[in-house]
Coordinates of C-alpha atoms in Angstrom, one line a residue:
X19 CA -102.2 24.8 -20.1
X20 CA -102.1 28.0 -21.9
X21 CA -99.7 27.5 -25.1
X22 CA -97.1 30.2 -26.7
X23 CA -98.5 32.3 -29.4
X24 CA -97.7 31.9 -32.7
X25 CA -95.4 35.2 -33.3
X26 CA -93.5 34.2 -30.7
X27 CA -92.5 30.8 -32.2
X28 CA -92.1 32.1 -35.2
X29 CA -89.2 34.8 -33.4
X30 CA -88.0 31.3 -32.0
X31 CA -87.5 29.8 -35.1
X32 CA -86.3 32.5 -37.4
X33 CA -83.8 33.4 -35.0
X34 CA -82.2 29.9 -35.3
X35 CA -82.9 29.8 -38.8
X36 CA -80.4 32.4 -39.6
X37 CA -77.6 31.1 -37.2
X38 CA -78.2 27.4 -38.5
X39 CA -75.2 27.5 -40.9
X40 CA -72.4 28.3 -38.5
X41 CA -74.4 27.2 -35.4
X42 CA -71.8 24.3 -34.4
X43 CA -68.9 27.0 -34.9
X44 CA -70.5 29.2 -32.0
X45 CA -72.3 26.5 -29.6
X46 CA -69.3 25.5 -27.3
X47 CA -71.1 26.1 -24.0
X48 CA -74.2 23.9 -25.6
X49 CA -71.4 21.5 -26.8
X50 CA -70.1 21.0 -23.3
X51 CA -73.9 20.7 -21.3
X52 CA -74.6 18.4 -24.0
X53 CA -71.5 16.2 -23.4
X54 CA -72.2 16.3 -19.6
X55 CA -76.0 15.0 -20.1
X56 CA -74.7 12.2 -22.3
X57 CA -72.4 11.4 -18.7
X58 CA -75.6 11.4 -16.8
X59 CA -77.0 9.2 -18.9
X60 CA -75.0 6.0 -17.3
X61 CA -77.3 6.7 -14.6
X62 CA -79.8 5.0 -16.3
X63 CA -80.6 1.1 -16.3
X64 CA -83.1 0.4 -19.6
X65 CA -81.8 0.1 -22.4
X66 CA -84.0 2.5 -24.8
X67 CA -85.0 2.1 -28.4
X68 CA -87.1 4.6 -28.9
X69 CA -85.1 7.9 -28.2
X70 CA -86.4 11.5 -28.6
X71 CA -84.0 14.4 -29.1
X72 CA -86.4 18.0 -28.4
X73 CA -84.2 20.9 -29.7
X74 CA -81.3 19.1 -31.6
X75 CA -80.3 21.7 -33.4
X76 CA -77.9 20.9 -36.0
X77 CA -78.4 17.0 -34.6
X78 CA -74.8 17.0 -33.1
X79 CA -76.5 15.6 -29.6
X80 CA -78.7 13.1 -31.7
X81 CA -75.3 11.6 -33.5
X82 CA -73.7 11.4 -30.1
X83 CA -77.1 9.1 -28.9
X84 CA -76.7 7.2 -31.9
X85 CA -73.3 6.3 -30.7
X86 CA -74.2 5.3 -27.6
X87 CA -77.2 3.6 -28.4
X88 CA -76.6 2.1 -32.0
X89 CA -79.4 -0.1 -32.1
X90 CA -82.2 2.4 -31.4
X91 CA -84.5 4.7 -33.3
X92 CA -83.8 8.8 -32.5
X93 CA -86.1 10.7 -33.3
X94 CA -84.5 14.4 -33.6
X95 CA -87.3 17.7 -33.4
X96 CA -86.1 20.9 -33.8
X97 CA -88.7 24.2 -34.4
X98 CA -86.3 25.6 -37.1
X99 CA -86.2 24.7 -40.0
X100 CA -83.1 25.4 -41.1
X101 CA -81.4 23.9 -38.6
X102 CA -83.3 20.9 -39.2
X103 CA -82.0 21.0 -42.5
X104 CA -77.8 20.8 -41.0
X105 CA -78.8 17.5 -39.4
X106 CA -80.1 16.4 -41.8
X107 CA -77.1 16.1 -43.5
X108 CA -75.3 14.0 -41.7
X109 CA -79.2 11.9 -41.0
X110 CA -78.2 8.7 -39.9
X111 CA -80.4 5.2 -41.1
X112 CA -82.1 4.9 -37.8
X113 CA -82.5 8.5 -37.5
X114 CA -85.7 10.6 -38.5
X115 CA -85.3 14.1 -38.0
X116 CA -88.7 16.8 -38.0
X117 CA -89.4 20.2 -37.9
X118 CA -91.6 20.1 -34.5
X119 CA -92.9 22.7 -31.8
X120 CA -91.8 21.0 -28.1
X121 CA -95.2 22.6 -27.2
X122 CA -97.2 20.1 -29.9
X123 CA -94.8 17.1 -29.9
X124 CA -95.7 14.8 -33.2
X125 CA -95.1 11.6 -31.1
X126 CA -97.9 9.4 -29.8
X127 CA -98.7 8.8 -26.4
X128 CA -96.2 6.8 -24.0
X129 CA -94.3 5.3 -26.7
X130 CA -90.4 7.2 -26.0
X131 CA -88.3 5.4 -24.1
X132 CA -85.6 8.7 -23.1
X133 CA -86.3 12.2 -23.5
X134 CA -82.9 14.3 -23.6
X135 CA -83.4 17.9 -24.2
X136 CA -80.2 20.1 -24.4
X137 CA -80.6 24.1 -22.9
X138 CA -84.5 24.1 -25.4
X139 CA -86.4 24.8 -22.3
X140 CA -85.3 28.5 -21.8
X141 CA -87.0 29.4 -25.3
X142 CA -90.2 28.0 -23.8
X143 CA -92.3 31.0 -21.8
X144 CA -94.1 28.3 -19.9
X145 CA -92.1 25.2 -19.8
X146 CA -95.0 23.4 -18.0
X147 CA -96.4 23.1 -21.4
X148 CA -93.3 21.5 -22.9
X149 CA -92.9 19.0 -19.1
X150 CA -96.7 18.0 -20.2
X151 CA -96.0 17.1 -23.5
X152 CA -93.1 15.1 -22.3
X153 CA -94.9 13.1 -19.7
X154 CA -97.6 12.8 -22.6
X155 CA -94.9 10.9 -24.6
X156 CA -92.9 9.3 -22.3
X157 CA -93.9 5.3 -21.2
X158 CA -94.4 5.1 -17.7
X159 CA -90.9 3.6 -16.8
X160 CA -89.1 5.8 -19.5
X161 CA -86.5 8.5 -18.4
X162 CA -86.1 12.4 -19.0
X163 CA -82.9 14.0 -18.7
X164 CA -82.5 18.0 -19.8
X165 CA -80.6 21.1 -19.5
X166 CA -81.9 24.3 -19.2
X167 CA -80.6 28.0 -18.6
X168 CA -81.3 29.3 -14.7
X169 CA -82.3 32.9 -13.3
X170 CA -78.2 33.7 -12.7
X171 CA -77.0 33.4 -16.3
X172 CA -76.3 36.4 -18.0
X173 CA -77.0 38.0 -14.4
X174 CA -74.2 40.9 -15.1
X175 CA -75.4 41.8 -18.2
X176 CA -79.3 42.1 -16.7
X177 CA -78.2 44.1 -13.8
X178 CA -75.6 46.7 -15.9
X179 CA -78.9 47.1 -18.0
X180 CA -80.9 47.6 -14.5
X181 CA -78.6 50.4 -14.4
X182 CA -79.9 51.9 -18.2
X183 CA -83.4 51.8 -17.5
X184 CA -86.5 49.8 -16.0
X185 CA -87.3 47.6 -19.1
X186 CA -86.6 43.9 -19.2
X187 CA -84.1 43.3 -21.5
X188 CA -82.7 39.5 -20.4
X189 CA -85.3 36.5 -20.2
X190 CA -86.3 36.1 -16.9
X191 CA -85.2 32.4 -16.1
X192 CA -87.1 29.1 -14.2
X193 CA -85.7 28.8 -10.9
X194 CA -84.4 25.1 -10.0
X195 CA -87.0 24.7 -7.7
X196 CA -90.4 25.7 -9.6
X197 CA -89.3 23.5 -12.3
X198 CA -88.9 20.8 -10.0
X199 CA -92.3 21.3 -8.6
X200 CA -93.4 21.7 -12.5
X201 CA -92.6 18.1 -13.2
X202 CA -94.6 17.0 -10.4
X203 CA -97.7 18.9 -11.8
X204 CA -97.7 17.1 -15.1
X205 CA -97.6 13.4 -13.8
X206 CA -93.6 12.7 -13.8
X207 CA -92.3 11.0 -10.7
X208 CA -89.1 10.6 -8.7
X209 CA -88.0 14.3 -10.4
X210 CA -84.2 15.3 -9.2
X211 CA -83.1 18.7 -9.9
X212 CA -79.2 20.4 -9.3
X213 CA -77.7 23.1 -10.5
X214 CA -73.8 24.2 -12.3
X215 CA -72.9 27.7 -13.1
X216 CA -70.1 28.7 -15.5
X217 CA -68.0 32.2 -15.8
X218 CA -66.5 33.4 -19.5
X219 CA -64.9 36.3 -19.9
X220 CA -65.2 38.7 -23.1
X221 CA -63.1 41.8 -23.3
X222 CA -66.1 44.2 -24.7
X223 CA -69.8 44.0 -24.5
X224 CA -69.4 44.1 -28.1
X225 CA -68.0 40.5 -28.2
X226 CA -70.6 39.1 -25.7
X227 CA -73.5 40.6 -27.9
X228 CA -72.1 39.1 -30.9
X229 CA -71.3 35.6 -29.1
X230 CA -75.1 35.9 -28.5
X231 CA -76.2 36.7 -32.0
X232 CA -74.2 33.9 -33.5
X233 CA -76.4 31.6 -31.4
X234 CA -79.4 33.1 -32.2
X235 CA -80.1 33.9 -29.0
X236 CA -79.0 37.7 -29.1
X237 CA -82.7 39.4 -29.8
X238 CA -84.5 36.4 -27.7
X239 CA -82.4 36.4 -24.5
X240 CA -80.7 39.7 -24.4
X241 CA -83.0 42.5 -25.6
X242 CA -82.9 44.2 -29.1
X243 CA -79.4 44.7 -31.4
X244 CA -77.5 47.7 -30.2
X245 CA -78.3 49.4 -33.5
X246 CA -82.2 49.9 -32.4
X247 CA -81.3 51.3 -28.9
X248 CA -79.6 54.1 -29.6
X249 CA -76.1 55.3 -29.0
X250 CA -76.7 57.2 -24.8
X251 CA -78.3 54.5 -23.9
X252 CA -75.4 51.6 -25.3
X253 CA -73.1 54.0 -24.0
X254 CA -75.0 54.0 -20.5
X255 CA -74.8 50.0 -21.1
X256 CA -71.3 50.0 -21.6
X257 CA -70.1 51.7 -18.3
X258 CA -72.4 49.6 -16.6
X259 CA -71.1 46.8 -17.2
X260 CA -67.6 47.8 -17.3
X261 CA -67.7 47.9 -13.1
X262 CA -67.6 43.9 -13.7
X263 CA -64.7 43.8 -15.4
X264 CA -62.0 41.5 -13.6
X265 CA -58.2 42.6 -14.4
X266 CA -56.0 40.4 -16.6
X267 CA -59.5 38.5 -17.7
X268 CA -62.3 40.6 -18.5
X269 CA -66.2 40.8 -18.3
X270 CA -67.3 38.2 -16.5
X271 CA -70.5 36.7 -18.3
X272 CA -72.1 33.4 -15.9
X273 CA -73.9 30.8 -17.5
X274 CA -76.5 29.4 -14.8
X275 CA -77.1 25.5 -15.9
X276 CA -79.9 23.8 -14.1
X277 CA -80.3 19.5 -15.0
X278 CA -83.2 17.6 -14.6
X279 CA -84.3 14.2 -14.1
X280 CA -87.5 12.4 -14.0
X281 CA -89.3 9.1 -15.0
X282 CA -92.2 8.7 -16.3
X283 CA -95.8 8.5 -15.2
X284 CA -96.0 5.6 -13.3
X285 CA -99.6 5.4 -13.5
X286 CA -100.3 4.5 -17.5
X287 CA -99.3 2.0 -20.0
X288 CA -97.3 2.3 -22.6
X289 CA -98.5 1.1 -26.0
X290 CA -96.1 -2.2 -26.9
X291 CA -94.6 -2.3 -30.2
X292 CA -96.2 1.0 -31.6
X293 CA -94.5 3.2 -33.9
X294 CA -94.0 6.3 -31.8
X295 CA -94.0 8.9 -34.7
X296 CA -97.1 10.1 -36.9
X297 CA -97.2 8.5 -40.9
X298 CA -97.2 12.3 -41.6
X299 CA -94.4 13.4 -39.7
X300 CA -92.1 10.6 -41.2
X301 CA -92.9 11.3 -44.8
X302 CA -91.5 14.9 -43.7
X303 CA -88.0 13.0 -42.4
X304 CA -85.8 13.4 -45.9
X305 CA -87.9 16.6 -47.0

């Protein structure tokens, strides 16, 4: 499977290395999708130990696991640096956090118990990749449970730009579906798929750009900042957009939220009592 190219993770990470401060200020909608996968997770019937949090950001899911499951080892990746750097503040005894690529996952084979990735996979161009790497990891009667963004979200904002000109200026999304069919490919079994949208409302385009910045996601997801595009062509922007606009509540903005399940690959072995992170990744825990 082909992997991403290096600029393109380095975009990844530098966006989220300059929002890592205030990240937890901003991230209600990731907040909420993370509360509802910690829900789902009473679905499941082992009791892990080994736990692996892909994308935890400033660690907030990883402390909420830790909770939940206070006698197991998390192991918390994030690509950014920074980030990685606000969880580790609060780094809990059983906790080792590492500055990882979800593409190249510093975990041995079949030794996770759960996998819980909150809304990572949409920064992935080929999620497949990421789905491999997972079932790589995973033992064979191990769980996956993720969020990710679907083709709707920020639908308004990619057809008012539709309206501008013919570039692509909104990530193009996995559809429920194909990534169903994608955990399939790699070797996971018994996959369930479903899908929840959400609609804010911001009173300019203005507020929803800036609501995107202070995630990081602002040059990743939507396109370059306003000040590079020139001021016809915001302008164009603008009264596209403004056609959406609801009375008494504003521009609608929907969130497409896609959840996954699977287990693992049923036909391996898990190795018994082995340590499922590198010696040289957990030297780099406390760096």
């Amino acid at each position: 499977m082909k992997l991403p190219p290096p600029e393109y993770q380095r975009k990844i990470a530098n966006a989220f290395n300059r929002v890592a401060t205030d990240y937890e200020t901003h991230a209600q909608l990731q907040q909420e999708i993370g509360e509802v996968l910690l829900e789902r997770l009473q679905w499941l019937k082992l009791q892990p130990t080994q736990i692996l949090d892909v994308g935890t950001g400033t660690g907030r899911l990883a402390r909420a696991l830790t909770v939940r499951y206070p006698t197991a080892h998390i192991y918390a990746i994030d690509i950014a640096l920074q980030m990685v750097k606000q969880a580790q503040k609060e780094l809990q005894i059983q906790q080792y956090v590492i500055c990882g690529d979800a593409t190249q996952l510093p975990i041995v084979d079949h030794s996770i118990d759960l996998i819980v990735s909150n809304l990572m996979l949409q920064w992935c161009p080929h999620p497949q990749v990421v789905f491999a790497e997972f079932a790589r990891v995973l033992k064979p009667q191990g769980a996956l449970f993720f969020s990710t963004f679907g083709p709707d979200t920020l639908k308004e904002l990619r057809q008012s730009w539709a309206q501008v000109d013919d570039k692509n200026h909104v990530n193009d999304f996995m559809e429920m579906h194909d990534l169903g069919d994608a955990l399939l490919q790699v070797g996971l079994s018994d996959p369930v798929v479903d899908v929840e949208r959400f609609e804010n409302f911001y009173q300019t385009v203005q507020s929803l750009m800036r609501y995107l910045k202070n995630l990081g996601a602002h040059s990743v997801i939507a396109g370059s900042p306003t000040g590079l595009m020139g001021k016809n062509k915001f302008k164009a922007l603008l009264s596209a957009y403004e056609t959406y606009r609801i009375p008494d509540q504003g521009l609608p903005v929907t969130f497409e939220i896609i959840y996954g399940y699977a287990l693992g690959s049923r036909n391996r072995s898990g190795r018994v009592g082995e340590t499922p992170i590198s010696l040289s990744q957990r030297d780099r825990r406390n760096s």
